[in-house]
Amino acid sequence: SHPKDMSDELIQTIAECEKVCEHIHLPAQSGDNEILKAMNRNYTVEHYKKLINKICKAINSTKTKTPANAEDFVYSNLMRKVDCQPIISNIAYIKKLSSKNQKDVEVGGIEPSEHWLAIQRPHQVTPTSNELYHKNLNTRNLWNLPASITTDVIVGFPGETKKQFNNTVKLFKEVKFDMAYISQYSLRPGAAAEKLKDNVTKQEKKRREQELTKILRKTALENNKKYLGQVVDVLVDDKNKREEWHGKTKTGKQLSIVNDQLSIKNLAGKFVKVKIIDVKDFGLKGEISL
């Protein structure tokens, strides 16, 4: 969701709807207020952090349930790709779709299943104590299985100084994103920034992208290590190049199933319980929990 659209009512609806995945994608674009203003983003870094805090607080007492009738799940493309972006912003519509008997409907070319829905990439946030969160943004990682928080960011926006970029570095270190889509600024015809001088060199843009990616890989790995030994629910997609079944957790984590003895079974479209045995920065490995 665009931060300006993440209202208190929407946050509460996300918290109460058990069919919304535990994965919040909240584009930051920059960690510097002057750059955000130049981008016409209409929010500040402080507002962005408060939104995360509100989401965590709202979902503090909620629990997301696994579909009871996994065998009856109607397979859809909702969770096939990390970058799928169904946009469901109408709160009443979200509540309507939470009905147990609601059939699949098409939203922006994506087919949400009757069990799992999505709001700008499948997500929902596991909360932390409000008091703890104000002390330190990183306390969300004290949770056993924290929900994933992902973002978008642009480096090398016209006029972005090293000091301003370092504010984005600071944001990355504070929030500890599970994934970030980091883009080097490039001119887009018709955009407001077209009038601005692209004065950050390609080499510097690349360096900034690499610096953020290094931080991201570290925090993503730290977050994923909390999954080791845990049993999680996975929606199986299909087989990867290694002929392993793979899918996603409700936190949007890519996961490969390495049980050789199950390679001949058709698991596509099914929910299975998987014990995590290995983790990488952007993926998990596990075995079917028998």
CSV table of C-alpha atoms in Angstrom, one decimal:
chain,number,residue,atom,x,y,z
A,1,SER,CA,0.0,0.0,0.0
A,2,HIS,CA,1.1,3.6,-0.5
A,3,PRO,CA,1.7,5.0,2.9
A,4,LYS,CA,-0.8,7.8,2.4
A,5,ASP,CA,-3.5,5.2,1.8
A,6,MET,CA,-2.8,3.1,4.9
A,7,SER,CA,-5.5,4.5,7.1
A,8,ASP,CA,-6.3,3.5,10.6
A,9,GLU,CA,-9.5,1.8,9.4
A,10,LEU,CA,-7.6,-0.2,6.8
A,11,ILE,CA,-5.0,-1.2,9.3
A,12,GLN,CA,-7.7,-2.4,11.7
A,13,THR,CA,-9.4,-4.3,8.9
A,14,ILE,CA,-6.1,-6.0,8.0
A,15,ALA,CA,-5.7,-7.0,11.6
A,16,GLU,CA,-9.1,-8.5,11.9
A,17,CYS,CA,-9.2,-10.4,8.6
A,18,GLU,CA,-7.7,-13.8,9.1
A,19,LYS,CA,-7.4,-14.3,5.3
A,20,VAL,CA,-4.9,-11.6,4.8
A,21,CYS,CA,-1.3,-12.9,4.6
A,22,GLU,CA,1.3,-11.9,7.2
A,23,HIS,CA,3.3,-9.7,4.8
A,24,ILE,CA,3.3,-5.9,4.6
A,25,HIS,CA,4.7,-4.2,1.6
A,26,LEU,CA,5.0,-0.5,2.4
A,27,PRO,CA,7.0,1.4,-0.1
A,28,ALA,CA,9.4,3.9,1.5
A,29,GLN,CA,11.2,5.1,-1.6
A,30,SER,CA,13.6,7.1,0.5
A,31,GLY,CA,14.7,7.6,4.1
A,32,ASP,CA,15.1,11.3,3.7
A,33,ASN,CA,12.3,13.9,4.1
A,34,GLU,CA,13.7,16.3,1.6
A,35,ILE,CA,13.9,13.6,-1.1
A,36,LEU,CA,10.4,12.4,-0.3
A,37,LYS,CA,9.2,16.0,-0.7
A,38,ALA,CA,10.9,16.2,-4.1
A,39,MET,CA,9.3,12.9,-5.1
A,40,ASN,CA,5.8,14.3,-4.1
A,41,ARG,CA,5.3,11.4,-1.8
A,42,ASN,CA,3.2,13.4,0.7
A,43,TYR,CA,4.5,11.7,3.8
A,44,THR,CA,7.6,11.9,6.0
A,45,VAL,CA,10.0,9.3,7.3
A,46,GLU,CA,8.5,9.8,10.8
A,47,HIS,CA,5.0,9.1,9.4
A,48,TYR,CA,6.3,6.0,7.7
A,49,LYS,CA,7.7,4.6,11.0
A,50,LYS,CA,4.5,5.5,12.8
A,51,LEU,CA,2.5,3.5,10.3
A,52,ILE,CA,4.6,0.4,11.0
A,53,ASN,CA,4.1,0.9,14.7
A,54,LYS,CA,0.3,1.3,14.2
A,55,ILE,CA,0.2,-1.9,12.2
A,56,CYS,CA,2.1,-3.8,14.8
A,57,LYS,CA,0.0,-2.5,17.6
A,58,ALA,CA,-3.3,-3.2,15.8
A,59,ILE,CA,-2.5,-6.9,15.2
A,60,ASN,CA,-1.1,-7.4,18.6
A,61,SER,CA,-3.9,-9.6,19.8
A,62,THR,CA,-4.9,-11.3,16.5
A,63,LYS,CA,-4.0,-14.7,15.1
A,64,THR,CA,-4.1,-15.7,11.5
A,65,LYS,CA,-5.7,-19.1,11.0
A,66,THR,CA,-4.7,-21.8,8.4
A,67,PRO,CA,-7.4,-22.9,6.1
A,68,ALA,CA,-9.2,-25.8,7.7
A,69,ASN,CA,-10.1,-27.5,4.4
A,70,ALA,CA,-6.7,-27.4,2.7
A,71,GLU,CA,-7.7,-30.2,0.3
A,72,ASP,CA,-10.6,-28.1,-1.0
A,73,PHE,CA,-8.4,-25.1,-1.7
A,74,VAL,CA,-9.0,-23.7,-5.2
A,75,TYR,CA,-5.6,-23.1,-6.8
A,76,SER,CA,-4.9,-19.6,-8.1
A,77,ASN,CA,-1.9,-17.5,-9.1
A,78,LEU,CA,-2.2,-15.2,-6.1
A,79,MET,CA,1.1,-16.3,-4.6
A,80,ARG,CA,3.0,-17.5,-7.6
A,81,LYS,CA,5.3,-14.5,-7.7
A,82,VAL,CA,6.8,-12.1,-5.2
A,83,ASP,CA,6.0,-9.2,-7.4
A,84,CYS,CA,2.3,-9.9,-8.0
A,85,GLN,CA,0.4,-6.7,-7.0
A,86,PRO,CA,-3.3,-7.2,-6.6
A,87,ILE,CA,-4.7,-4.0,-5.1
A,88,ILE,CA,-7.6,-4.4,-2.8
A,89,SER,CA,-8.1,-1.0,-1.1
A,90,ASN,CA,-11.9,-1.0,-0.6
A,91,ILE,CA,-12.4,-1.9,3.1
A,92,ALA,CA,-16.0,-3.1,2.7
A,93,TYR,CA,-14.8,-5.3,-0.2
A,94,ILE,CA,-12.1,-6.9,2.0
A,95,LYS,CA,-14.7,-7.7,4.7
A,96,LYS,CA,-17.1,-9.1,2.1
A,97,LEU,CA,-14.3,-11.4,0.8
A,98,SER,CA,-13.7,-12.7,4.3
A,99,SER,CA,-16.9,-14.8,4.1
A,100,LYS,CA,-16.1,-18.6,4.4
A,101,ASN,CA,-18.2,-19.4,1.3
A,102,GLN,CA,-16.8,-16.6,-0.9
A,103,LYS,CA,-15.7,-17.9,-4.3
A,104,ASP,CA,-12.6,-16.8,-6.2
A,105,VAL,CA,-13.0,-13.5,-7.8
A,106,GLU,CA,-10.6,-11.6,-10.2
A,107,VAL,CA,-9.0,-8.5,-8.9
A,108,GLY,CA,-6.7,-6.6,-11.3
A,109,GLY,CA,-5.8,-9.8,-13.2
A,110,ILE,CA,-5.1,-11.8,-10.0
A,111,GLU,CA,-7.3,-14.5,-8.7
A,112,PRO,CA,-7.5,-14.3,-4.9
A,113,SER,CA,-8.4,-17.7,-3.4
A,114,GLU,CA,-11.3,-18.0,-0.9
A,115,HIS,CA,-8.7,-18.7,1.8
A,116,TRP,CA,-5.9,-16.2,1.3
A,117,LEU,CA,-6.4,-12.6,0.1
A,118,ALA,CA,-3.8,-9.9,-0.6
A,119,ILE,CA,-3.5,-6.2,-0.3
A,120,GLN,CA,-0.6,-5.0,-2.5
A,121,ARG,CA,1.4,-8.2,-2.3
A,122,PRO,CA,0.1,-10.7,0.3
A,123,HIS,CA,0.8,-9.4,3.8
A,124,GLN,CA,-0.1,-8.8,7.4
A,125,VAL,CA,2.2,-7.8,10.3
A,126,THR,CA,2.9,-9.7,13.5
A,127,PRO,CA,3.1,-7.0,16.2
A,128,THR,CA,5.3,-6.2,19.1
A,129,SER,CA,4.5,-4.4,22.3
A,130,ASN,CA,3.8,-0.8,21.6
A,131,GLU,CA,6.1,0.3,24.5
A,132,LEU,CA,8.9,-1.9,23.3
A,133,TYR,CA,8.4,-0.8,19.7
A,134,HIS,CA,8.8,2.9,20.6
A,135,LYS,CA,12.1,2.0,22.4
A,136,ASN,CA,13.5,0.2,19.4
A,137,LEU,CA,12.0,-0.5,15.9
A,138,ASN,CA,14.1,-3.7,15.9
A,139,THR,CA,12.0,-5.3,18.6
A,140,ARG,CA,9.7,-6.8,16.0
A,141,ASN,CA,12.4,-9.3,15.5
A,142,LEU,CA,12.1,-10.6,19.1
A,143,TRP,CA,9.0,-12.4,17.9
A,144,ASN,CA,9.4,-16.1,17.2
A,145,LEU,CA,8.1,-15.8,13.6
A,146,PRO,CA,7.7,-12.1,12.7
A,147,ALA,CA,5.7,-11.2,9.7
A,148,SER,CA,7.7,-10.0,6.8
A,149,ILE,CA,8.0,-6.3,6.0
A,150,THR,CA,9.1,-5.3,2.5
A,151,THR,CA,9.6,-2.1,0.7
A,152,ASP,CA,10.5,-0.2,-2.5
A,153,VAL,CA,13.3,2.4,-2.6
A,154,ILE,CA,15.0,4.6,-5.3
A,155,VAL,CA,18.7,5.5,-5.0
A,156,GLY,CA,20.3,8.4,-6.9
A,157,PHE,CA,17.2,10.5,-7.2
A,158,PRO,CA,18.1,13.9,-8.6
A,159,GLY,CA,19.8,16.0,-6.0
A,160,GLU,CA,20.2,13.1,-3.5
A,161,THR,CA,23.4,13.9,-1.5
A,162,LYS,CA,25.5,11.3,0.4
A,163,LYS,CA,24.0,12.6,3.6
A,164,GLN,CA,20.5,12.1,2.3
A,165,PHE,CA,21.3,8.6,1.1
A,166,ASN,CA,22.7,7.8,4.5
A,167,ASN,CA,19.3,8.5,6.0
A,168,THR,CA,17.9,5.7,3.8
A,169,VAL,CA,20.7,3.5,5.1
A,170,LYS,CA,19.6,4.4,8.6
A,171,LEU,CA,16.0,3.4,7.8
A,172,PHE,CA,17.1,0.1,6.4
A,173,LYS,CA,19.1,-0.7,9.6
A,174,GLU,CA,16.2,0.4,11.8
A,175,VAL,CA,13.3,-1.5,10.1
A,176,LYS,CA,15.3,-4.6,9.1
A,177,PHE,CA,13.3,-5.3,5.9
A,178,ASP,CA,12.8,-8.8,4.7
A,179,MET,CA,13.0,-7.7,1.1
A,180,ALA,CA,13.4,-4.5,-0.7
A,181,TYR,CA,13.1,-3.7,-4.4
A,182,ILE,CA,16.0,-1.3,-4.9
A,183,SER,CA,16.0,0.8,-8.1
A,184,GLN,CA,18.6,3.2,-9.5
A,185,TYR,CA,16.9,6.4,-10.6
A,186,SER,CA,16.3,6.8,-14.3
A,187,LEU,CA,14.4,9.4,-16.2
A,188,ARG,CA,10.8,8.6,-16.8
A,189,PRO,CA,9.1,10.8,-19.5
A,190,GLY,CA,6.2,12.7,-18.1
A,191,ALA,CA,7.1,12.3,-14.5
A,192,ALA,CA,7.5,15.4,-12.3
A,193,ALA,CA,11.2,14.6,-11.8
A,194,GLU,CA,11.8,15.0,-15.5
A,195,LYS,CA,12.4,18.7,-14.8
A,196,LEU,CA,15.1,17.9,-12.3
A,197,LYS,CA,18.8,17.5,-13.2
A,198,ASP,CA,19.9,13.9,-13.0
A,199,ASN,CA,23.2,14.8,-11.2
A,200,VAL,CA,24.1,11.5,-9.5
A,201,THR,CA,26.5,9.5,-11.6
A,202,LYS,CA,25.7,6.0,-12.7
A,203,GLN,CA,28.7,4.7,-10.7
A,204,GLU,CA,27.4,6.4,-7.5
A,205,LYS,CA,23.9,5.0,-8.1
A,206,LYS,CA,25.3,1.5,-8.4
A,207,ARG,CA,27.4,1.9,-5.3
A,208,ARG,CA,24.4,3.1,-3.3
A,209,GLU,CA,22.3,0.2,-4.6
A,210,GLN,CA,25.0,-2.3,-3.6
A,211,GLU,CA,25.3,-0.7,-0.1
A,212,LEU,CA,21.6,-1.1,0.6
A,213,THR,CA,21.6,-4.6,-0.9
A,214,LYS,CA,24.4,-5.6,1.5
A,215,ILE,CA,22.4,-4.4,4.5
A,216,LEU,CA,19.2,-6.1,3.1
A,217,ARG,CA,20.9,-9.4,2.7
A,218,LYS,CA,22.2,-9.3,6.3
A,219,THR,CA,18.8,-8.3,7.8
A,220,ALA,CA,16.9,-10.8,5.6
A,221,LEU,CA,19.1,-13.6,6.8
A,222,GLU,CA,18.8,-12.6,10.4
A,223,ASN,CA,15.0,-12.6,10.0
A,224,ASN,CA,14.9,-15.9,8.3
A,225,LYS,CA,17.1,-17.6,10.9
A,226,LYS,CA,14.1,-17.4,13.3
A,227,TYR,CA,12.4,-19.9,11.1
A,228,LEU,CA,14.9,-22.7,11.7
A,229,GLY,CA,13.3,-25.7,13.4
A,230,GLN,CA,9.8,-24.1,13.1
A,231,VAL,CA,6.8,-25.8,11.3
A,232,VAL,CA,5.0,-23.4,9.0
A,233,ASP,CA,2.1,-23.6,6.6
A,234,VAL,CA,3.1,-23.5,2.9
A,235,LEU,CA,1.0,-23.0,-0.2
A,236,VAL,CA,2.8,-25.2,-2.8
A,237,ASP,CA,3.1,-23.7,-6.2
A,238,ASP,CA,5.0,-26.0,-8.6
A,239,LYS,CA,8.5,-27.6,-9.1
A,240,ASN,CA,11.7,-25.6,-9.4
A,241,LYS,CA,14.6,-26.3,-11.7
A,242,ARG,CA,15.9,-28.8,-9.2
A,243,GLU,CA,12.6,-30.7,-9.4
A,244,GLU,CA,11.8,-29.7,-5.8
A,245,TRP,CA,8.3,-28.5,-4.9
A,246,HIS,CA,8.3,-24.9,-3.9
A,247,GLY,CA,5.8,-22.4,-2.6
A,248,LYS,CA,5.3,-19.6,-0.1
A,249,THR,CA,4.6,-19.2,3.5
A,250,LYS,CA,1.9,-16.8,4.7
A,251,THR,CA,4.7,-14.3,5.3
A,252,GLY,CA,5.5,-14.4,1.6
A,253,LYS,CA,8.8,-16.3,2.1
A,254,GLN,CA,9.9,-18.5,-0.8
A,255,LEU,CA,10.4,-22.1,0.3
A,256,SER,CA,11.7,-25.2,-1.3
A,257,ILE,CA,10.6,-28.7,-0.1
A,258,VAL,CA,13.5,-31.2,-0.1
A,259,ASN,CA,11.8,-34.5,0.8
A,260,ASP,CA,13.0,-36.8,-2.0
A,261,GLN,CA,10.4,-39.4,-1.2
A,262,LEU,CA,7.6,-37.0,-1.9
A,263,SER,CA,8.9,-35.9,-5.3
A,264,ILE,CA,6.4,-38.0,-7.2
A,265,LYS,CA,3.3,-36.6,-5.4
A,266,ASN,CA,1.4,-33.7,-6.9
A,267,LEU,CA,1.4,-31.0,-4.2
A,268,ALA,CA,0.5,-28.1,-6.5
A,269,GLY,CA,-2.2,-25.9,-5.0
A,270,LYS,CA,-2.1,-27.7,-1.6
A,271,PHE,CA,-1.4,-26.4,1.9
A,272,VAL,CA,1.3,-28.5,3.6
A,273,LYS,CA,3.1,-28.2,6.9
A,274,VAL,CA,6.8,-27.9,6.5
A,275,LYS,CA,9.6,-28.0,9.0
A,276,ILE,CA,12.4,-25.5,8.2
A,277,ILE,CA,15.8,-27.1,8.1
A,278,ASP,CA,17.9,-24.4,6.3
A,279,VAL,CA,17.6,-20.7,5.5
A,280,LYS,CA,19.2,-18.2,3.1
A,281,ASP,CA,18.8,-14.5,2.9
A,282,PHE,CA,15.9,-14.7,0.4
A,283,GLY,CA,14.6,-18.3,0.8
A,284,LEU,CA,13.9,-21.2,3.1
A,285,LYS,CA,14.3,-25.0,2.8
A,286,GLY,CA,12.2,-27.5,4.6
A,287,GLU,CA,10.8,-31.0,4.8
A,288,ILE,CA,7.1,-32.0,4.9
A,289,SER,CA,6.2,-32.4,8.6
A,290,LEU,CA,4.7,-35.9,8.7
